[in-house]
XYZ file of C-alpha atoms in Angstrom:
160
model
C 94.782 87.206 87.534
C 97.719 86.877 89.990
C 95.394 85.592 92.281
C 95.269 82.605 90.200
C 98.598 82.598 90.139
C 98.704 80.676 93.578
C 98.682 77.770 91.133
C 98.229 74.743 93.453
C 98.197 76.391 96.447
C 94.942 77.934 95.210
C 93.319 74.502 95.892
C 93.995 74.288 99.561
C 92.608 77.860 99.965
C 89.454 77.115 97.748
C 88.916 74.206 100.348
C 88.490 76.613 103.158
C 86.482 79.090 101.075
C 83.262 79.545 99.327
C 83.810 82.414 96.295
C 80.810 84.596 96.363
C 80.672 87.200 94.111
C 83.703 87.142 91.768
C 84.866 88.130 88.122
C 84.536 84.161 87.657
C 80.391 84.571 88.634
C 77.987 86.608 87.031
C 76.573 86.924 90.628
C 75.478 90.658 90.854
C 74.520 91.024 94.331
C 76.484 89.319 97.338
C 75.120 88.054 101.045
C 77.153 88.264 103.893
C 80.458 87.445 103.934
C 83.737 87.058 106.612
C 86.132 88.351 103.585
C 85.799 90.815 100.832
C 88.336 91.527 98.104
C 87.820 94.855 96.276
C 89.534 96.087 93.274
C 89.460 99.282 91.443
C 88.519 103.029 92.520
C 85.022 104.286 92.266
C 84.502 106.544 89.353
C 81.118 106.224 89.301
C 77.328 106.693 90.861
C 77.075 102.517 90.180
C 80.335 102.424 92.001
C 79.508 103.726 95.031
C 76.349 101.665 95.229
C 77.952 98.395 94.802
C 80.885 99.320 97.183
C 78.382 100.571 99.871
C 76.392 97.589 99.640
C 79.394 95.087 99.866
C 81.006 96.686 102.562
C 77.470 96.239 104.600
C 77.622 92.548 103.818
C 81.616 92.335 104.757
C 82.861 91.523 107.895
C 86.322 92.177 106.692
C 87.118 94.490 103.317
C 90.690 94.679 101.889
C 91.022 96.889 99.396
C 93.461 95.165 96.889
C 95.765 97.051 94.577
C 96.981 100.698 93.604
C 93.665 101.389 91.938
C 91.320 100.691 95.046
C 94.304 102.126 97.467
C 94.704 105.052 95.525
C 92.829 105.131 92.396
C 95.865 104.080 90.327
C 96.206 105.076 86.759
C 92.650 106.219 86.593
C 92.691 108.836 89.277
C 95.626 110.832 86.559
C 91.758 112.456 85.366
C 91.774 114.054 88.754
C 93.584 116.426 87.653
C 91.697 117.449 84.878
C 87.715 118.658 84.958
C 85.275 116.056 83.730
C 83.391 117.882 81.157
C 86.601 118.834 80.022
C 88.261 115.059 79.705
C 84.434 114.267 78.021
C 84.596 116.853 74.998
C 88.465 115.864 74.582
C 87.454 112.431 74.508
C 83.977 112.117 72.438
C 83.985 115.565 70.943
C 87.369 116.714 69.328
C 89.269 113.707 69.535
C 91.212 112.491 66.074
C 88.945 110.192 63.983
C 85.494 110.574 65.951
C 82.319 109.864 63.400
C 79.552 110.817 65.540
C 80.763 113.266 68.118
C 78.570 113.579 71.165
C 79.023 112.982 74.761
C 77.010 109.661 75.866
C 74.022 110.356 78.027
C 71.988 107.496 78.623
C 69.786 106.617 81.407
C 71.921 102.893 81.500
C 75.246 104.448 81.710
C 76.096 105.604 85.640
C 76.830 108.723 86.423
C 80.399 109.644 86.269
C 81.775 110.950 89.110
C 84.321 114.644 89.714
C 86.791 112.317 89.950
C 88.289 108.754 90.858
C 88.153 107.619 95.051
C 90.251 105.140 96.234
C 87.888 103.231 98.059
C 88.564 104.281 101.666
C 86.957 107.318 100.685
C 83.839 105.725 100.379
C 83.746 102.927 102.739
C 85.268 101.577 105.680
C 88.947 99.420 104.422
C 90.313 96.978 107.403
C 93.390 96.018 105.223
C 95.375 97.302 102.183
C 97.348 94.806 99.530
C 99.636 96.574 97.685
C 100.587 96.503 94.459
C 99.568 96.836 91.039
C 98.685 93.802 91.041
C 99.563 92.494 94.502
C 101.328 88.871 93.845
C 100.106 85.540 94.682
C 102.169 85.801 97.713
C 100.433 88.769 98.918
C 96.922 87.395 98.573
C 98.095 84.344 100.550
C 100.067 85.847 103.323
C 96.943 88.466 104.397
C 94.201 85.579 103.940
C 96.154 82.466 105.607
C 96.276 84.449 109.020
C 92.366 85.443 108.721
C 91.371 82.941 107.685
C 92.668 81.376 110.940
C 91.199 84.155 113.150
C 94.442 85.857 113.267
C 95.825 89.334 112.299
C 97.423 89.445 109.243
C 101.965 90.819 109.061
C 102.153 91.413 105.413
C 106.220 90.611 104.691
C 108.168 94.029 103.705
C 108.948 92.218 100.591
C 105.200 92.215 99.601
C 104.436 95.941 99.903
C 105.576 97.523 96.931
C 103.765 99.281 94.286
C 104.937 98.122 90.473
């Protein structure tokens, strides 16, 4: 959502790129592509697929935000053990009407714990933030999108 928040400015940067796969698309699989944006940490098999596949089609990969930096508020199960967080959660937890772990085929595996994403692929930039501001998004894509290396201002890099 902040990246929206470029408001008009978002205009003049849609006219020098095509979005490929986005939250916007219900495109599942991406070709190749100069920039990719990824959000989130990988908690799961599914994850890791789709973050393998898109960093093969990248040239570039910025990992945007605390979650795909660091795994953000989801990595706080890292310090607990997954079978353990599962029975809390879908076995003894207050009000539960059917209690059993899920285990379907559909549902991807769940991982020991969250990755930031560098764990798991290759990252050429970082943005900051939780979420990184409109700002942010512009001043790393304006200068690659120009063929030139990106200064990110002091006043973008903070995490809140």
């Amino acid at each position: 959502m902040s990246f929206l928040d470029m408001d008009e400015r978002l205009i003049a940067l849609l006219e020098q790129v095509e979005l490929n796969r986005s939250p916007l698309t219900d495109i599942k699989h991406c070709g190749p592509c100069d920039i990719g944006l990824i959000e989130g940490g990988v908690c799961n098999a599914e994850n890791v697929h789709v973050l393998r596949e898109f960093r093969a089609n990248c040239k570039t990969l910025i990992a945007v935000g605390a979650c795909a930096i660091n795994g953000g508020v989801p990595a706080m199960r890292n310090y607990f053990d997954l079978q353990e967080c599962l029975q809390e959660v879908y076995l003894t937890g207050t009000g539960i009407t059917n209690p059993q772990i899920p285990n379907d085929n559909e549902l991807p595996l769940l991982l020991d714990k969250v990755y930031p994403i560098s764990e798991v692929v290759r990252v050429d930039y970082y943005l900051p933030g939780c979420p990184p501001s409109a700002d942010a998004f512009l001043q790393i894509l304006e200068p690659l999108l120009s063929s030139q290396e990106p200064e990110l201002l002091k006043k973008h890099l903070h995490y809140d």
